[in-house]
mmCIF file of C-alpha atoms in Angstrom:
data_model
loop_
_atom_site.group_PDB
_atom_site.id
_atom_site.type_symbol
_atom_site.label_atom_id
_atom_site.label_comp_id
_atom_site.label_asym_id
_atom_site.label_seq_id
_atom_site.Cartn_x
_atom_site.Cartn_y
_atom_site.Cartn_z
ATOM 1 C CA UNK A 1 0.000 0.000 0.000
ATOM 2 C CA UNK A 2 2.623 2.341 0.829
ATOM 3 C CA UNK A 3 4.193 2.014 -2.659
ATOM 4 C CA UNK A 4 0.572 2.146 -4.320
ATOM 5 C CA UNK A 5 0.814 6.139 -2.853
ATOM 6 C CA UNK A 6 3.931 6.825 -3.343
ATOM 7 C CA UNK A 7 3.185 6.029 -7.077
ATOM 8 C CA UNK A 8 -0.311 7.170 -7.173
ATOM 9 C CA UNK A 9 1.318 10.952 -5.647
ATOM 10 C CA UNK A 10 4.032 10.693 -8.405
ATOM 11 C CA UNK A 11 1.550 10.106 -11.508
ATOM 12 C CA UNK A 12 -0.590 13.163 -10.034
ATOM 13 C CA UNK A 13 2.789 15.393 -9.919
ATOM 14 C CA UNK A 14 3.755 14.453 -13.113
ATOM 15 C CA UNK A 15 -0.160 15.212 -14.733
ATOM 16 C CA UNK A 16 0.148 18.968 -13.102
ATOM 17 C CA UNK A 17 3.616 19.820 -13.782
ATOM 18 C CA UNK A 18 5.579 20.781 -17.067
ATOM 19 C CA UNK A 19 8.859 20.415 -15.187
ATOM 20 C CA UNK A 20 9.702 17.100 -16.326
ATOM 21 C CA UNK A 21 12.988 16.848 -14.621
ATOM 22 C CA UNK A 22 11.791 17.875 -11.383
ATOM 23 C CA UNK A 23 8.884 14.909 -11.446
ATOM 24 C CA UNK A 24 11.307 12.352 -12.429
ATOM 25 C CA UNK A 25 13.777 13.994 -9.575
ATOM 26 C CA UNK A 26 10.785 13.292 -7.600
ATOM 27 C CA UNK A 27 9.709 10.015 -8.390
ATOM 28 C CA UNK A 28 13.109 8.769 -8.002
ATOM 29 C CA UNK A 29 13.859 10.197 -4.952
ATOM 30 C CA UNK A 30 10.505 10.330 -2.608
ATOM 31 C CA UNK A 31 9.727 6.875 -4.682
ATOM 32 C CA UNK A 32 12.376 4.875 -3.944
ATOM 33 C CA UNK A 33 11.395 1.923 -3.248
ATOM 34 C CA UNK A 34 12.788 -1.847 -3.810
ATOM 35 C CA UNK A 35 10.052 -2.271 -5.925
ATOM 36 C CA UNK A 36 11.020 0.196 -8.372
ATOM 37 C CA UNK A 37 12.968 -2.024 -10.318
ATOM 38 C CA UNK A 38 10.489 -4.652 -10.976
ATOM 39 C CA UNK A 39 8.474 -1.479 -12.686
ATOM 40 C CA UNK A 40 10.343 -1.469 -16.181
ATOM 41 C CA UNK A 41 7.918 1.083 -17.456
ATOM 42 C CA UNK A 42 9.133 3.729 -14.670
ATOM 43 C CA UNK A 43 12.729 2.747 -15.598
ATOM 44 C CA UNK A 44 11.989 4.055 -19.455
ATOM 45 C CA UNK A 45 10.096 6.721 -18.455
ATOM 46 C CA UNK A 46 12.994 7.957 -16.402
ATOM 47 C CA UNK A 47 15.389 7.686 -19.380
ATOM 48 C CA UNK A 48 12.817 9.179 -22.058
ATOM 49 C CA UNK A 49 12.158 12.347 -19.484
ATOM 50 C CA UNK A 50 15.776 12.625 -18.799
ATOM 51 C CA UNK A 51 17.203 12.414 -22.355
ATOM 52 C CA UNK A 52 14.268 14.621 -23.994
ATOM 53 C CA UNK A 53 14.882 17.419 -21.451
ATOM 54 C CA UNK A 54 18.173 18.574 -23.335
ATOM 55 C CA UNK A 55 16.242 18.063 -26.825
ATOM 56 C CA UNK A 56 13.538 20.723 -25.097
ATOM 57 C CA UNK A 57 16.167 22.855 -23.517
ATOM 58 C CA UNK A 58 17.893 23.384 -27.159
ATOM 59 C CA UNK A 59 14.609 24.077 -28.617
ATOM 60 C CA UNK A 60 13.793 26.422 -26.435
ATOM 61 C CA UNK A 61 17.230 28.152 -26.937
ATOM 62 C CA UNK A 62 17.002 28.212 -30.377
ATOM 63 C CA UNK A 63 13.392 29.688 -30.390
ATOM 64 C CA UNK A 64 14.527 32.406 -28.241
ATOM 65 C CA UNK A 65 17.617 33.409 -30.498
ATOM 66 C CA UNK A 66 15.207 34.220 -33.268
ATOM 67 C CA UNK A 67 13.202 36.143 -31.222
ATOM 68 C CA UNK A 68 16.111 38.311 -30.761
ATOM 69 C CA UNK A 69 16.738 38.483 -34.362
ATOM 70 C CA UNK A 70 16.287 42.486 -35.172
ATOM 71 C CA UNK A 71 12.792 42.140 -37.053
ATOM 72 C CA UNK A 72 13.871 44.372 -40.212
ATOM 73 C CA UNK A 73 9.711 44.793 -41.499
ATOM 74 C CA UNK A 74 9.352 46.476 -38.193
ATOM 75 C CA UNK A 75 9.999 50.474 -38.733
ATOM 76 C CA UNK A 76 11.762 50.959 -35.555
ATOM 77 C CA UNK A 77 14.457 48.428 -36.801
ATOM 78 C CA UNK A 78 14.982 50.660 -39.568
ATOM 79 C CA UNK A 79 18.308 52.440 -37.608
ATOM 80 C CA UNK A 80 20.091 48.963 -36.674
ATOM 81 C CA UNK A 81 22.916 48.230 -39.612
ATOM 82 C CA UNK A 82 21.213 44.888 -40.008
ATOM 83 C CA UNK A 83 18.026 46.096 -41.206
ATOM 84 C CA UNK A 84 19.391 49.105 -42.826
ATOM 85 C CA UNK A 85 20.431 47.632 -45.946
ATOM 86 C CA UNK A 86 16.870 46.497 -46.370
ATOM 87 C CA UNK A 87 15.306 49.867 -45.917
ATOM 88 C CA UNK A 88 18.069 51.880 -47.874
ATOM 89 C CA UNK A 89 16.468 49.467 -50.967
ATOM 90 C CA UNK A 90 12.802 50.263 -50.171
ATOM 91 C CA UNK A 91 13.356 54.147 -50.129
ATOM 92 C CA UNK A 92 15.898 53.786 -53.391
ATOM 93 C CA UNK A 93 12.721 51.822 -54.747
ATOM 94 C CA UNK A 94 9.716 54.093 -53.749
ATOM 95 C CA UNK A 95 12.313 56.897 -54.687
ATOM 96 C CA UNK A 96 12.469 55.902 -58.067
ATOM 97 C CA UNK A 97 8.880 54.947 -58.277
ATOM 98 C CA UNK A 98 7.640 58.553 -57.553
ATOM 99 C CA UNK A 99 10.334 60.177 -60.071
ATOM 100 C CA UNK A 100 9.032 57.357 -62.841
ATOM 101 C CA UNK A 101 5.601 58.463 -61.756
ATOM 102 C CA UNK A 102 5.839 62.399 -62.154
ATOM 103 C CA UNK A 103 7.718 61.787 -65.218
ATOM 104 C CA UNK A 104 4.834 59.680 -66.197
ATOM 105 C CA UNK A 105 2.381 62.663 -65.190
ATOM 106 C CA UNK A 106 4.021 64.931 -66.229
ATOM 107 C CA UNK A 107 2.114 67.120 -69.189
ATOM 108 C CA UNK A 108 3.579 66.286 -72.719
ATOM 109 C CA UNK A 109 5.773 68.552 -74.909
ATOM 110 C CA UNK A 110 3.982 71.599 -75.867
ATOM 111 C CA UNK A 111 4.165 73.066 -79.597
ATOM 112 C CA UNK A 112 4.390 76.955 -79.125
ATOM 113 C CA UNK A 113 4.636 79.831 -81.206
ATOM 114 C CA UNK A 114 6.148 83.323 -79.486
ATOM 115 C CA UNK A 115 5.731 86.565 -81.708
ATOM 116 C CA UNK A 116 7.650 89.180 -81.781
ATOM 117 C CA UNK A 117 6.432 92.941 -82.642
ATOM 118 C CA UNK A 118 8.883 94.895 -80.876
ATOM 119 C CA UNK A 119 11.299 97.012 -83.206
ATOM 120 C CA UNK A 120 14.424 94.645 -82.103
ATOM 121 C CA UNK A 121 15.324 91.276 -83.073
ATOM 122 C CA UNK A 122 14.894 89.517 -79.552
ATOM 123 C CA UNK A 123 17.417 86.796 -78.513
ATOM 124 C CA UNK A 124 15.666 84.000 -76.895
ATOM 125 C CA UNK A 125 17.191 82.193 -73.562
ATOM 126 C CA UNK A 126 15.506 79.195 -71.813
ATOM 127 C CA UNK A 127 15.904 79.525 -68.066
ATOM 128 C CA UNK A 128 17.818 76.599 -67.111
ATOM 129 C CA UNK A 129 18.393 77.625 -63.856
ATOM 130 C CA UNK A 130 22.107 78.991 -64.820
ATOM 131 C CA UNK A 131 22.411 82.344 -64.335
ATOM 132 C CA UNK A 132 22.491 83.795 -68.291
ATOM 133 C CA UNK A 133 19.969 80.842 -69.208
ATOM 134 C CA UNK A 134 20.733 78.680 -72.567
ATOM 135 C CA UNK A 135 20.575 80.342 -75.616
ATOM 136 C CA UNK A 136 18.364 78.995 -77.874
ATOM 137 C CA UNK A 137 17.707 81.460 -81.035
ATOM 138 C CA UNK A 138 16.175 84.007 -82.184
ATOM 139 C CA UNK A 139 13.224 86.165 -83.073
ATOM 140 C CA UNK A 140 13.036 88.422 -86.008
ATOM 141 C CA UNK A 141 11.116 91.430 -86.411
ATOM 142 C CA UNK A 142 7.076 90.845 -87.067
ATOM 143 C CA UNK A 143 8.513 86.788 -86.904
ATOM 144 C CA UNK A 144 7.786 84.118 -84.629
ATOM 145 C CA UNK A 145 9.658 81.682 -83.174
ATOM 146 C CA UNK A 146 8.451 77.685 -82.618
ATOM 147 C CA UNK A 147 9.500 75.545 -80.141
ATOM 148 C CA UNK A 148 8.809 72.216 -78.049
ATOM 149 C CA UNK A 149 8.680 72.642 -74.908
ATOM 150 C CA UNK A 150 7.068 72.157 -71.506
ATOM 151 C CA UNK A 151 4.682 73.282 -68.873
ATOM 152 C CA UNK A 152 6.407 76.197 -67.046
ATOM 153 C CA UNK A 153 9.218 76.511 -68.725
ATOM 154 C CA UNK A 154 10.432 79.826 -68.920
ATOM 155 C CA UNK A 155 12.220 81.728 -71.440
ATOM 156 C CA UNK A 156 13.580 85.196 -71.199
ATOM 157 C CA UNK A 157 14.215 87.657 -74.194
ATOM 158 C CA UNK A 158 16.471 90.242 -74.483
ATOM 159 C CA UNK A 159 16.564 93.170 -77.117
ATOM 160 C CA UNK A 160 19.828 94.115 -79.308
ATOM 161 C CA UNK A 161 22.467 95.371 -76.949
ATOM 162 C CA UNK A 162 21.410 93.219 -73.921
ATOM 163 C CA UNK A 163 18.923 94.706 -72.933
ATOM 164 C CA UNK A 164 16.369 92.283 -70.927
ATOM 165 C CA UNK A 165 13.003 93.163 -71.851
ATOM 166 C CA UNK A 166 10.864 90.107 -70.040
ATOM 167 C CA UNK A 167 10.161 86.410 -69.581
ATOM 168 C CA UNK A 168 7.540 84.206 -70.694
ATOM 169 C CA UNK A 169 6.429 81.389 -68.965
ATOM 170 C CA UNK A 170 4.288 78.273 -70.991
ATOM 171 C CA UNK A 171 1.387 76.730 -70.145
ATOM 172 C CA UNK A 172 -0.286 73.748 -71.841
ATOM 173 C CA UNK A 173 -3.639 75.812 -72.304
ATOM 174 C CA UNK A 174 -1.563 78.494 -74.303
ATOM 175 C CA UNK A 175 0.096 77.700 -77.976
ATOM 176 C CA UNK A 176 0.241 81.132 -78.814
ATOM 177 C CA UNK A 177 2.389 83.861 -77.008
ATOM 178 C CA UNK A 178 2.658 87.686 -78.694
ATOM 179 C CA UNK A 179 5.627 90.281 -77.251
ATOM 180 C CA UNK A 180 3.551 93.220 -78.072
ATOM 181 C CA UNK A 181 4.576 96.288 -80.410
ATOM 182 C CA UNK A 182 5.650 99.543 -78.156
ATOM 183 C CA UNK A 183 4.055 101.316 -81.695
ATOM 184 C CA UNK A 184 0.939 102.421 -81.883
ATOM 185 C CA UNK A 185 0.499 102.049 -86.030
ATOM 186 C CA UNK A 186 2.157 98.344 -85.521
ATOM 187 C CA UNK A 187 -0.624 97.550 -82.838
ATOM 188 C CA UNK A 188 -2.860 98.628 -85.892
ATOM 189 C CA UNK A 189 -1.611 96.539 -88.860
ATOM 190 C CA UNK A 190 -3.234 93.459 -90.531
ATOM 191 C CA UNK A 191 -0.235 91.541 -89.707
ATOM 192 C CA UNK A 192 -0.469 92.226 -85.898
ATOM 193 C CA UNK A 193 -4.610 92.093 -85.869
ATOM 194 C CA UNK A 194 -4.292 88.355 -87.622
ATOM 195 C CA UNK A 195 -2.283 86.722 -84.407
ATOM 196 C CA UNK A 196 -4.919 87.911 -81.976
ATOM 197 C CA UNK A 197 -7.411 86.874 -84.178
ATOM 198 C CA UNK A 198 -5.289 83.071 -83.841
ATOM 199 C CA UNK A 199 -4.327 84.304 -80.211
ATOM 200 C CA UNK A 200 -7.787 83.753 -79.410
ATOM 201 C CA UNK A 201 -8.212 80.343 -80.528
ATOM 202 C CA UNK A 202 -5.154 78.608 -79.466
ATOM 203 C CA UNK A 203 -4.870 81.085 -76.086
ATOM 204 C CA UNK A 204 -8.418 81.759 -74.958
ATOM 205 C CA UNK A 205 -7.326 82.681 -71.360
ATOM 206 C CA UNK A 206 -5.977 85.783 -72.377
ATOM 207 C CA UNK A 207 -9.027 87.093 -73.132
ATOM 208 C CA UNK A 208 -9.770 86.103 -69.179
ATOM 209 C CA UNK A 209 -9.147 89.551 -66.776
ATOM 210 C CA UNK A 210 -8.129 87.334 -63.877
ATOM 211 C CA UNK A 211 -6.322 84.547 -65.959
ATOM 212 C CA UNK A 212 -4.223 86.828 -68.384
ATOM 213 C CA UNK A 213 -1.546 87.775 -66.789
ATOM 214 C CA UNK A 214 -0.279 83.947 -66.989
ATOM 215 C CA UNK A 215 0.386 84.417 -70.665
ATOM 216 C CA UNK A 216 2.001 88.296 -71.083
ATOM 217 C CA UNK A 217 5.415 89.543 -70.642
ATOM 218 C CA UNK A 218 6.797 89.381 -67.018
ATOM 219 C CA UNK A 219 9.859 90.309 -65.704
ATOM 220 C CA UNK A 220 11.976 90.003 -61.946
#
């Protein structure tokens, strides 16, 4: 009888508990008894509970190093030089992404025509962002000049001598630009009264009070 508890407290420790060395600890030490060897199934519990526990132990070694593993998908990894490879790609790759897709948006080449009714052949210079501008021609006298180009680009004009005399900045809306005549019997002629007749087709927000300036001279 005394063995029958001993064994029946055992089993009930080792139901409860999770500490597997511990109950066989137990069992072997509080259940001595000189009928333990006689119980062969005891003997390879012992061994299994002993020689798994290391298995276990590793396990739960190895599950812990990955948890300590820097988790790179998590933002406030980004900093730590192992996950900072792997976000320097995904900003070079959204980077690129967004300049691909303003290109993309970006409005296509505009055809333009700029007239010129001042009394000076006009040199033309595209505002690069340099500080004379690229030269890019010409305008001659009652002429225009045609170009591609795109939405707000600007181009300044200057007069025989140097002189600057304004920019222009383009606007898909607007094909037609006109540097207006400082003469009063140029403002008059057929020649001048034909390209705001075409003015108002391909440039219809000039005609617009609060739209208008967009499309005349400017200058600094």
């Amino acid at each position: 009888k005394g063995w029958d508890k001993k064994e029946t407290r055992c089993r009930r420790a080792m139901a409860v508990s999770d500490d597997v060395p511990a109950v066989v600890a137990t069992m072997m030490g509080s259940c001595r008894h000189r009928r333990w060897k006689k119980h062969p199934a005891l003997v390879l519990l012992s061994f299994v509970c002993f020689n798994l526990f290391p298995m276990r132990a590793l396990a739960a070694e190895g599950v812990a190093e990955k948890s300590e593993e820097p988790r790179c998908e998590d933002p406030m990894n980004s900093g730590l030089p192992e996950c900072r490879g792997v976000y320097e790609e995904q900003f070079d790759a959204m980077l690129n992404a967004r300049i691909k897709g303003s290109v993309e948006r970006r409005d296509s080449s505009i055809h333009v025509k700029i007239w010129n009714f001042t009394p000076s052949k006009l040199q033309v210079f595209w505002q690069d962002g340099s500080d004379e501008g690229l030269d890019v021609g010409d305008i001659a006298i009652n002429s225009a000049y045609e170009t591609e180009t795109y939405r707000t680009h600007t181009f300044a004009f200057f007069a025989e001598g140097g002189r600057r005399i304004g920019k222009l900045t383009m606007y898909p809306e607007c094909k037609l630009y006109v540097i207006h005549p400082t003469d009063s019997t140029v403002e008059s002629s057929a020649g001048y009264q034909a390209v705001q007749k075409e003015r108002n087709e391909h440039c219809p927000g000039h005609t617009d009070e609060a739209t208008k300036w967009k499309y005349e001279l400017w200058d600094d």
